[in-house]
Amino acid sequence: MDQQQLDGFIGRYVGMWHEPDALRRSESVRELWADDAENRSRRFAIRGLDAIVARVARAHDEWVAAKGFVFRPLGNTDSLGNVVKFFWEMVPRNGGPREALGLDIFVLAEDGRIRALYQFSEPLPA
């Protein structure tokens, strides 16, 4: 994946979390994720598009809609074959200190959609 493709992929991925319209958000999930995709973190392990649509909706409702946060790439995204590394931060939409920091590791299917996503929360710098 060249840098332009990688930037486009990450832009669509971040946009998915911010999409206020539930139908468009669901369509974004279905465009970005493989049918049998999985999403894992220390707190959960889910599989399948319906579960991922529900997870993205919950995160949007809690962090973006209710609490006014946005997710931003930190600019050090890279890929190696079908694996993508993506660091992100969650910050208040209207400015303020970073509230969360994370690393997402994507394993992409042959068609470029997300086959697996492994999410890691990173400690905030002191």
Short mmCIF file of N, CA, C and O in Angstrom, two decimals:
data_model
loop_
_atom_site.label_atom_id
_atom_site.label_comp_id
_atom_site.label_asym_id
_atom_site.label_seq_id
_atom_site.Cartn_x
_atom_site.Cartn_y
_atom_site.Cartn_z
N MET A 1 0.86 -1.17 0.00
CA MET A 1 0.00 0.00 0.00
C MET A 1 0.91 1.23 0.00
O MET A 1 1.75 1.37 0.88
N ASP A 2 0.75 2.09 -1.00
CA ASP A 2 1.56 3.31 -1.02
C ASP A 2 0.98 4.32 -0.03
O ASP A 2 -0.10 4.13 0.53
N GLN A 3 1.72 5.42 0.18
CA GLN A 3 1.32 6.38 1.21
C GLN A 3 -0.04 7.02 0.93
O GLN A 3 -0.83 7.23 1.84
N GLN A 4 -0.33 7.29 -0.33
CA GLN A 4 -1.63 7.89 -0.68
C GLN A 4 -2.77 6.93 -0.36
O GLN A 4 -3.79 7.33 0.21
N GLN A 5 -2.60 5.66 -0.68
CA GLN A 5 -3.62 4.66 -0.36
C GLN A 5 -3.77 4.51 1.15
O GLN A 5 -4.88 4.41 1.67
N LEU A 6 -2.65 4.49 1.85
CA LEU A 6 -2.66 4.36 3.30
C LEU A 6 -3.36 5.55 3.94
O LEU A 6 -4.22 5.37 4.83
N ASP A 7 -3.06 6.76 3.48
CA ASP A 7 -3.72 7.95 4.02
C ASP A 7 -5.23 7.91 3.76
O ASP A 7 -6.03 8.28 4.63
N GLY A 8 -5.63 7.46 2.58
CA GLY A 8 -7.05 7.34 2.25
C GLY A 8 -7.75 6.33 3.13
O GLY A 8 -8.86 6.56 3.63
N PHE A 9 -7.11 5.18 3.33
CA PHE A 9 -7.66 4.13 4.20
C PHE A 9 -7.86 4.66 5.62
O PHE A 9 -8.93 4.51 6.21
N ILE A 10 -6.83 5.29 6.18
CA ILE A 10 -6.91 5.81 7.55
C ILE A 10 -7.96 6.92 7.62
O ILE A 10 -8.72 7.00 8.59
N GLY A 11 -8.04 7.77 6.62
CA GLY A 11 -9.07 8.82 6.61
C GLY A 11 -10.47 8.25 6.66
O GLY A 11 -11.33 8.74 7.40
N ARG A 12 -10.73 7.19 5.88
CA ARG A 12 -12.05 6.54 5.90
C ARG A 12 -12.29 5.86 7.24
O ARG A 12 -13.40 5.91 7.78
N TYR A 13 -11.26 5.24 7.80
CA TYR A 13 -11.40 4.55 9.08
C TYR A 13 -11.73 5.54 10.20
O TYR A 13 -12.67 5.34 10.96
N VAL A 14 -10.98 6.63 10.29
CA VAL A 14 -11.24 7.64 11.33
C VAL A 14 -12.61 8.28 11.10
O VAL A 14 -13.38 8.48 12.05
N GLY A 15 -12.95 8.56 9.84
CA GLY A 15 -14.25 9.13 9.53
C GLY A 15 -15.41 8.26 9.98
O GLY A 15 -16.47 8.77 10.37
N MET A 16 -15.22 6.94 9.92
CA MET A 16 -16.25 6.00 10.35
C MET A 16 -16.66 6.27 11.81
O MET A 16 -17.84 6.26 12.13
N TRP A 17 -15.71 6.52 12.68
CA TRP A 17 -16.00 6.74 14.10
C TRP A 17 -16.73 8.06 14.33
O TRP A 17 -17.45 8.20 15.30
N HIS A 18 -16.53 9.02 13.44
CA HIS A 18 -17.13 10.36 13.60
C HIS A 18 -18.47 10.51 12.90
O HIS A 18 -19.15 11.51 13.13
N GLU A 19 -18.83 9.58 12.05
CA GLU A 19 -20.04 9.71 11.23
C GLU A 19 -21.29 9.77 12.12
O GLU A 19 -21.60 8.82 12.83
N PRO A 20 -22.05 10.89 12.09
CA PRO A 20 -23.23 11.01 12.95
C PRO A 20 -24.44 10.22 12.46
O PRO A 20 -25.30 9.85 13.26
N ASP A 21 -24.53 9.96 11.17
CA ASP A 21 -25.68 9.24 10.62
C ASP A 21 -25.46 7.73 10.75
O ASP A 21 -24.50 7.18 10.20
N ALA A 22 -26.35 7.07 11.48
CA ALA A 22 -26.18 5.64 11.76
C ALA A 22 -26.14 4.79 10.50
O ALA A 22 -25.35 3.84 10.41
N LEU A 23 -26.95 5.11 9.51
CA LEU A 23 -26.95 4.33 8.27
C LEU A 23 -25.64 4.49 7.52
O LEU A 23 -25.04 3.51 7.08
N ARG A 24 -25.17 5.72 7.39
CA ARG A 24 -23.89 5.94 6.70
C ARG A 24 -22.73 5.32 7.48
O ARG A 24 -21.79 4.79 6.88
N ARG A 25 -22.80 5.39 8.82
CA ARG A 25 -21.75 4.77 9.64
C ARG A 25 -21.73 3.27 9.40
O ARG A 25 -20.67 2.67 9.21
N SER A 26 -22.89 2.63 9.37
CA SER A 26 -22.98 1.19 9.10
C SER A 26 -22.44 0.86 7.71
O SER A 26 -21.72 -0.13 7.53
N GLU A 27 -22.76 1.69 6.72
CA GLU A 27 -22.24 1.48 5.37
C GLU A 27 -20.72 1.59 5.35
O GLU A 27 -20.04 0.82 4.67
N SER A 28 -20.17 2.53 6.11
CA SER A 28 -18.72 2.67 6.20
C SER A 28 -18.08 1.42 6.78
O SER A 28 -17.05 0.95 6.29
N VAL A 29 -18.69 0.89 7.84
CA VAL A 29 -18.17 -0.34 8.43
C VAL A 29 -18.15 -1.44 7.38
O VAL A 29 -17.15 -2.14 7.20
N ARG A 30 -19.24 -1.60 6.66
CA ARG A 30 -19.34 -2.67 5.67
C ARG A 30 -18.39 -2.48 4.49
O ARG A 30 -17.98 -3.46 3.88
N GLU A 31 -18.02 -1.25 4.19
CA GLU A 31 -17.04 -1.00 3.14
C GLU A 31 -15.61 -1.25 3.61
O GLU A 31 -14.77 -1.68 2.84
N LEU A 32 -15.34 -0.98 4.89
CA LEU A 32 -13.99 -1.08 5.42
C LEU A 32 -13.63 -2.47 5.96
O LEU A 32 -12.46 -2.83 5.99
N TRP A 33 -14.63 -3.22 6.42
CA TRP A 33 -14.37 -4.47 7.13
C TRP A 33 -14.82 -5.67 6.31
O TRP A 33 -15.88 -5.65 5.67
N ALA A 34 -14.06 -6.75 6.37
CA ALA A 34 -14.43 -8.01 5.75
C ALA A 34 -15.63 -8.61 6.48
O ALA A 34 -15.86 -8.31 7.66
N ASP A 35 -16.39 -9.45 5.78
CA ASP A 35 -17.61 -10.03 6.35
C ASP A 35 -17.36 -10.78 7.66
O ASP A 35 -18.18 -10.75 8.57
N ASP A 36 -16.24 -11.49 7.75
CA ASP A 36 -15.95 -12.30 8.94
C ASP A 36 -14.88 -11.64 9.81
O ASP A 36 -14.17 -12.31 10.56
N ALA A 37 -14.77 -10.32 9.74
CA ALA A 37 -13.73 -9.59 10.48
C ALA A 37 -13.87 -9.77 11.98
O ALA A 37 -14.94 -10.05 12.50
N GLU A 38 -12.74 -9.57 12.65
CA GLU A 38 -12.74 -9.58 14.11
C GLU A 38 -12.06 -8.33 14.62
O GLU A 38 -11.25 -7.72 13.94
N ASN A 39 -12.43 -7.94 15.84
CA ASN A 39 -11.88 -6.77 16.52
C ASN A 39 -11.58 -7.20 17.95
O ASN A 39 -12.48 -7.65 18.66
N ARG A 40 -10.32 -7.06 18.36
CA ARG A 40 -9.90 -7.51 19.69
C ARG A 40 -9.17 -6.41 20.43
O ARG A 40 -8.43 -5.64 19.85
N SER A 41 -9.41 -6.39 21.74
CA SER A 41 -8.64 -5.55 22.66
C SER A 41 -8.55 -6.33 23.97
O SER A 41 -9.05 -7.45 24.06
N ARG A 42 -7.96 -5.73 24.97
CA ARG A 42 -7.91 -6.40 26.29
C ARG A 42 -9.31 -6.55 26.90
O ARG A 42 -9.54 -7.42 27.72
N ARG A 43 -10.25 -5.70 26.49
CA ARG A 43 -11.59 -5.69 27.09
C ARG A 43 -12.63 -6.47 26.31
O ARG A 43 -13.69 -6.78 26.84
N PHE A 44 -12.39 -6.76 25.04
CA PHE A 44 -13.42 -7.44 24.25
C PHE A 44 -12.80 -8.19 23.06
O PHE A 44 -11.67 -7.90 22.66
N ALA A 45 -13.57 -9.12 22.54
CA ALA A 45 -13.24 -9.82 21.30
C ALA A 45 -14.57 -10.04 20.58
O ALA A 45 -15.46 -10.71 21.11
N ILE A 46 -14.71 -9.43 19.41
CA ILE A 46 -15.96 -9.57 18.66
C ILE A 46 -15.63 -10.02 17.24
O ILE A 46 -14.52 -9.82 16.75
N ARG A 47 -16.64 -10.61 16.60
CA ARG A 47 -16.46 -11.09 15.24
C ARG A 47 -17.74 -10.85 14.45
O ARG A 47 -18.84 -11.01 14.98
N GLY A 48 -17.57 -10.46 13.20
CA GLY A 48 -18.70 -10.29 12.29
C GLY A 48 -19.12 -8.84 12.16
O GLY A 48 -18.96 -8.04 13.08
N LEU A 49 -19.66 -8.52 11.00
CA LEU A 49 -20.02 -7.13 10.69
C LEU A 49 -21.07 -6.56 11.64
O LEU A 49 -20.97 -5.40 12.04
N ASP A 50 -22.09 -7.34 11.99
CA ASP A 50 -23.13 -6.80 12.88
C ASP A 50 -22.54 -6.40 14.23
O ASP A 50 -22.88 -5.34 14.78
N ALA A 51 -21.65 -7.22 14.77
CA ALA A 51 -21.02 -6.91 16.05
C ALA A 51 -20.12 -5.68 15.94
O ALA A 51 -20.06 -4.84 16.84
N ILE A 52 -19.43 -5.54 14.81
CA ILE A 52 -18.55 -4.39 14.61
C ILE A 52 -19.37 -3.12 14.41
O ILE A 52 -19.04 -2.07 14.97
N VAL A 53 -20.46 -3.21 13.66
CA VAL A 53 -21.36 -2.05 13.51
C VAL A 53 -21.83 -1.59 14.89
O VAL A 53 -21.83 -0.39 15.20
N ALA A 54 -22.23 -2.52 15.74
CA ALA A 54 -22.72 -2.18 17.08
C ALA A 54 -21.60 -1.57 17.93
O ALA A 54 -21.84 -0.60 18.67
N ARG A 55 -20.40 -2.10 17.83
CA ARG A 55 -19.28 -1.57 18.61
C ARG A 55 -18.94 -0.14 18.18
O ARG A 55 -18.71 0.75 19.00
N VAL A 56 -18.90 0.11 16.88
CA VAL A 56 -18.60 1.45 16.37
C VAL A 56 -19.71 2.43 16.80
O VAL A 56 -19.43 3.55 17.21
N ALA A 57 -20.96 1.98 16.75
CA ALA A 57 -22.08 2.83 17.18
C ALA A 57 -21.96 3.19 18.66
O ALA A 57 -22.15 4.35 19.04
N ARG A 58 -21.64 2.20 19.51
CA ARG A 58 -21.48 2.47 20.95
C ARG A 58 -20.36 3.47 21.20
O ARG A 58 -20.51 4.40 21.99
N ALA A 59 -19.22 3.28 20.52
CA ALA A 59 -18.09 4.19 20.71
C ALA A 59 -18.45 5.59 20.23
O ALA A 59 -18.15 6.58 20.90
N HIS A 60 -19.12 5.68 19.09
CA HIS A 60 -19.53 6.99 18.58
C HIS A 60 -20.47 7.67 19.57
O HIS A 60 -20.29 8.83 19.92
N ASP A 61 -21.48 6.95 20.01
CA ASP A 61 -22.47 7.53 20.91
C ASP A 61 -21.84 8.00 22.21
O ASP A 61 -22.17 9.09 22.70
N GLU A 62 -20.93 7.20 22.78
CA GLU A 62 -20.34 7.55 24.06
C GLU A 62 -19.28 8.64 23.95
O GLU A 62 -19.32 9.63 24.68
N TRP A 63 -18.32 8.49 23.04
CA TRP A 63 -17.16 9.36 23.02
C TRP A 63 -17.33 10.57 22.11
O TRP A 63 -16.89 11.66 22.46
N VAL A 64 -17.94 10.39 20.95
CA VAL A 64 -18.05 11.49 19.99
C VAL A 64 -19.31 12.30 20.23
O VAL A 64 -19.25 13.52 20.45
N ALA A 65 -20.47 11.65 20.22
CA ALA A 65 -21.75 12.36 20.34
C ALA A 65 -21.96 12.91 21.75
O ALA A 65 -22.28 14.09 21.92
N ALA A 66 -21.81 12.08 22.77
CA ALA A 66 -22.14 12.50 24.14
C ALA A 66 -21.05 13.33 24.80
O ALA A 66 -21.35 14.30 25.50
N LYS A 67 -19.79 12.97 24.56
CA LYS A 67 -18.71 13.63 25.29
C LYS A 67 -17.89 14.60 24.45
O LYS A 67 -17.01 15.27 24.98
N GLY A 68 -18.14 14.66 23.15
CA GLY A 68 -17.51 15.67 22.31
C GLY A 68 -16.05 15.43 21.98
O GLY A 68 -15.30 16.38 21.75
N PHE A 69 -15.63 14.17 21.91
CA PHE A 69 -14.25 13.88 21.55
C PHE A 69 -14.13 13.60 20.07
O PHE A 69 -15.10 13.25 19.40
N VAL A 70 -12.91 13.73 19.56
CA VAL A 70 -12.57 13.32 18.20
C VAL A 70 -11.32 12.45 18.26
O VAL A 70 -10.51 12.57 19.18
N PHE A 71 -11.21 11.59 17.28
CA PHE A 71 -10.04 10.74 17.13
C PHE A 71 -9.17 11.32 16.02
O PHE A 71 -9.68 11.73 14.98
N ARG A 72 -7.85 11.35 16.27
CA ARG A 72 -6.93 11.90 15.28
C ARG A 72 -5.75 10.98 15.09
O ARG A 72 -5.20 10.45 16.06
N PRO A 73 -5.32 10.82 13.83
CA PRO A 73 -4.09 10.08 13.58
C PRO A 73 -2.90 10.88 14.10
O PRO A 73 -2.92 12.10 14.10
N LEU A 74 -1.87 10.17 14.53
CA LEU A 74 -0.68 10.84 15.03
C LEU A 74 0.40 10.98 13.95
O LEU A 74 1.48 11.48 14.24
N GLY A 75 0.11 10.53 12.72
CA GLY A 75 1.01 10.79 11.62
C GLY A 75 2.12 9.79 11.42
O GLY A 75 2.99 10.00 10.58
N ASN A 76 2.16 8.73 12.17
CA ASN A 76 3.22 7.73 12.02
C ASN A 76 2.66 6.39 11.55
O ASN A 76 3.15 5.33 11.92
N THR A 77 1.63 6.44 10.73
CA THR A 77 1.02 5.24 10.20
C THR A 77 1.97 4.61 9.18
O THR A 77 2.65 5.30 8.44
N ASP A 78 2.01 3.27 9.16
CA ASP A 78 2.88 2.57 8.23
C ASP A 78 2.24 1.23 7.88
O ASP A 78 1.35 0.75 8.59
N SER A 79 2.70 0.65 6.77
CA SER A 79 2.20 -0.67 6.40
C SER A 79 3.36 -1.54 5.94
O SER A 79 4.39 -1.04 5.48
N LEU A 80 3.16 -2.82 6.09
CA LEU A 80 4.12 -3.82 5.65
C LEU A 80 3.30 -4.98 5.12
O LEU A 80 2.63 -5.68 5.90
N GLY A 81 3.25 -5.13 3.81
CA GLY A 81 2.38 -6.15 3.22
C GLY A 81 0.94 -5.83 3.56
O GLY A 81 0.45 -4.73 3.30
N ASN A 82 0.25 -6.79 4.18
CA ASN A 82 -1.16 -6.61 4.51
C ASN A 82 -1.38 -6.20 5.97
O ASN A 82 -2.48 -6.30 6.49
N VAL A 83 -0.34 -5.70 6.62
CA VAL A 83 -0.43 -5.26 8.02
C VAL A 83 -0.22 -3.75 8.08
O VAL A 83 0.70 -3.22 7.46
N VAL A 84 -1.11 -3.08 8.83
CA VAL A 84 -1.04 -1.63 8.99
C VAL A 84 -0.92 -1.29 10.46
O VAL A 84 -1.64 -1.86 11.29
N LYS A 85 -0.02 -0.36 10.77
CA LYS A 85 0.18 0.15 12.13
C LYS A 85 -0.34 1.58 12.15
O LYS A 85 -0.01 2.39 11.29
N PHE A 86 -1.17 1.88 13.16
CA PHE A 86 -1.81 3.20 13.22
C PHE A 86 -1.92 3.66 14.66
O PHE A 86 -2.63 3.07 15.47
N PHE A 87 -1.18 4.73 15.01
CA PHE A 87 -1.32 5.36 16.33
C PHE A 87 -2.34 6.48 16.23
O PHE A 87 -2.38 7.21 15.24
N TRP A 88 -3.16 6.62 17.27
CA TRP A 88 -4.21 7.64 17.29
C TRP A 88 -4.29 8.26 18.67
O TRP A 88 -3.76 7.71 19.65
N GLU A 89 -4.98 9.38 18.73
CA GLU A 89 -5.27 10.02 20.01
C GLU A 89 -6.72 10.46 20.02
O GLU A 89 -7.32 10.67 18.96
N MET A 90 -7.29 10.56 21.21
CA MET A 90 -8.64 11.07 21.39
C MET A 90 -8.52 12.37 22.17
O MET A 90 -7.92 12.41 23.26
N VAL A 91 -9.07 13.44 21.58
CA VAL A 91 -8.96 14.78 22.17
C VAL A 91 -10.33 15.45 22.16
O VAL A 91 -11.19 15.10 21.34
N PRO A 92 -10.56 16.42 23.05
CA PRO A 92 -11.82 17.17 23.00
C PRO A 92 -11.95 17.92 21.68
O PRO A 92 -10.98 18.52 21.20
N ARG A 93 -13.11 17.88 21.08
CA ARG A 93 -13.38 18.54 19.80
C ARG A 93 -13.02 20.02 19.86
O ARG A 93 -12.50 20.59 18.90
N ASN A 94 -13.30 20.68 20.98
CA ASN A 94 -13.08 22.12 21.10
C ASN A 94 -11.75 22.48 21.74
O ASN A 94 -11.56 23.60 22.19
N GLY A 95 -10.83 21.53 21.77
CA GLY A 95 -9.51 21.78 22.32
C GLY A 95 -9.38 21.28 23.74
O GLY A 95 -10.36 21.14 24.45
N GLY A 96 -8.17 21.02 24.14
CA GLY A 96 -7.90 20.52 25.47
C GLY A 96 -6.92 19.37 25.40
O GLY A 96 -6.48 18.96 24.33
N PRO A 97 -6.56 18.86 26.57
CA PRO A 97 -5.54 17.80 26.61
C PRO A 97 -6.05 16.47 26.05
O PRO A 97 -7.23 16.17 26.06
N ARG A 98 -5.12 15.70 25.59
CA ARG A 98 -5.38 14.35 25.09
C ARG A 98 -6.00 13.51 26.20
O ARG A 98 -5.55 13.53 27.34
N GLU A 99 -7.06 12.78 25.88
CA GLU A 99 -7.75 11.92 26.85
C GLU A 99 -7.39 10.45 26.69
O GLU A 99 -7.53 9.68 27.63
N ALA A 100 -6.98 10.06 25.49
CA ALA A 100 -6.63 8.65 25.26
C ALA A 100 -5.64 8.58 24.11
O ALA A 100 -5.58 9.46 23.24
N LEU A 101 -4.87 7.51 24.12
CA LEU A 101 -3.84 7.26 23.12
C LEU A 101 -3.89 5.77 22.81
O LEU A 101 -4.05 4.95 23.73
N GLY A 102 -3.78 5.41 21.54
CA GLY A 102 -3.86 4.00 21.21
C GLY A 102 -3.08 3.63 19.97
O GLY A 102 -2.66 4.48 19.19
N LEU A 103 -2.90 2.33 19.84
CA LEU A 103 -2.25 1.73 18.68
C LEU A 103 -3.21 0.70 18.12
O LEU A 103 -3.68 -0.18 18.85
N ASP A 104 -3.51 0.82 16.84
CA ASP A 104 -4.32 -0.17 16.14
C ASP A 104 -3.43 -0.90 15.14
O ASP A 104 -2.67 -0.27 14.39
N ILE A 105 -3.51 -2.21 15.16
CA ILE A 105 -2.82 -3.05 14.19
C ILE A 105 -3.90 -3.73 13.35
O ILE A 105 -4.73 -4.47 13.87
N PHE A 106 -3.89 -3.45 12.05
CA PHE A 106 -4.86 -4.02 11.11
C PHE A 106 -4.19 -5.14 10.33
O PHE A 106 -3.05 -4.98 9.87
N VAL A 107 -4.91 -6.23 10.13
CA VAL A 107 -4.53 -7.25 9.16
C VAL A 107 -5.59 -7.18 8.08
O VAL A 107 -6.78 -7.36 8.35
N LEU A 108 -5.15 -6.85 6.86
CA LEU A 108 -6.09 -6.66 5.77
C LEU A 108 -6.28 -7.93 4.96
O LEU A 108 -5.33 -8.70 4.76
N ALA A 109 -7.50 -8.12 4.49
CA ALA A 109 -7.81 -9.23 3.58
C ALA A 109 -7.26 -8.89 2.19
O ALA A 109 -6.83 -7.76 1.93
N GLU A 110 -7.31 -9.84 1.29
CA GLU A 110 -6.80 -9.62 -0.06
C GLU A 110 -7.50 -8.47 -0.77
O GLU A 110 -6.90 -7.80 -1.61
N ASP A 111 -8.76 -8.22 -0.45
CA ASP A 111 -9.50 -7.13 -1.10
C ASP A 111 -9.25 -5.77 -0.44
O ASP A 111 -9.84 -4.77 -0.82
N GLY A 112 -8.37 -5.72 0.56
CA GLY A 112 -8.02 -4.47 1.22
C GLY A 112 -8.89 -4.10 2.40
O GLY A 112 -8.63 -3.10 3.08
N ARG A 113 -9.93 -4.90 2.67
CA ARG A 113 -10.77 -4.62 3.84
C ARG A 113 -10.13 -5.22 5.09
O ARG A 113 -9.28 -6.12 5.02
N ILE A 114 -10.56 -4.73 6.24
CA ILE A 114 -9.99 -5.17 7.52
C ILE A 114 -10.46 -6.58 7.83
O ILE A 114 -11.65 -6.84 7.95
N ARG A 115 -9.51 -7.49 7.96
CA ARG A 115 -9.81 -8.87 8.35
C ARG A 115 -9.74 -9.01 9.87
O ARG A 115 -10.53 -9.70 10.49
N ALA A 116 -8.77 -8.31 10.48
CA ALA A 116 -8.62 -8.33 11.93
C ALA A 116 -8.06 -6.99 12.38
O ALA A 116 -7.24 -6.39 11.69
N LEU A 117 -8.53 -6.54 13.53
CA LEU A 117 -8.04 -5.32 14.15
C LEU A 117 -7.71 -5.63 15.60
O LEU A 117 -8.55 -6.13 16.34
N TYR A 118 -6.48 -5.35 15.97
CA TYR A 118 -6.01 -5.53 17.34
C TYR A 118 -5.75 -4.14 17.89
O TYR A 118 -4.93 -3.40 17.35
N GLN A 119 -6.47 -3.78 18.96
CA GLN A 119 -6.39 -2.43 19.52
C GLN A 119 -5.71 -2.46 20.88
O GLN A 119 -6.05 -3.28 21.74
N PHE A 120 -4.76 -1.55 21.04
CA PHE A 120 -4.00 -1.44 22.28
C PHE A 120 -4.14 -0.02 22.81
O PHE A 120 -3.92 0.94 22.07
N SER A 121 -4.49 0.10 24.08
CA SER A 121 -4.48 1.40 24.75
C SER A 121 -3.07 1.66 25.22
O SER A 121 -2.42 0.76 25.77
N GLU A 122 -2.59 2.86 25.00
CA GLU A 122 -1.25 3.24 25.40
C GLU A 122 -1.35 4.16 26.62
O GLU A 122 -2.30 4.95 26.71
N PRO A 123 -0.39 4.08 27.51
CA PRO A 123 -0.42 5.01 28.65
C PRO A 123 -0.19 6.44 28.17
O PRO A 123 0.57 6.68 27.23
N LEU A 124 -0.86 7.37 28.81
CA LEU A 124 -0.66 8.78 28.48
C LEU A 124 0.67 9.24 29.08
O LEU A 124 0.99 8.90 30.22
N PRO A 125 1.43 10.03 28.33
CA PRO A 125 2.68 10.56 28.90
C PRO A 125 2.39 11.42 30.12
O PRO A 125 1.38 12.10 30.19
N ALA A 126 3.28 11.37 31.06
CA ALA A 126 3.12 12.14 32.31
C ALA A 126 3.28 13.61 32.07
O ALA A 126 3.91 14.06 31.17
#
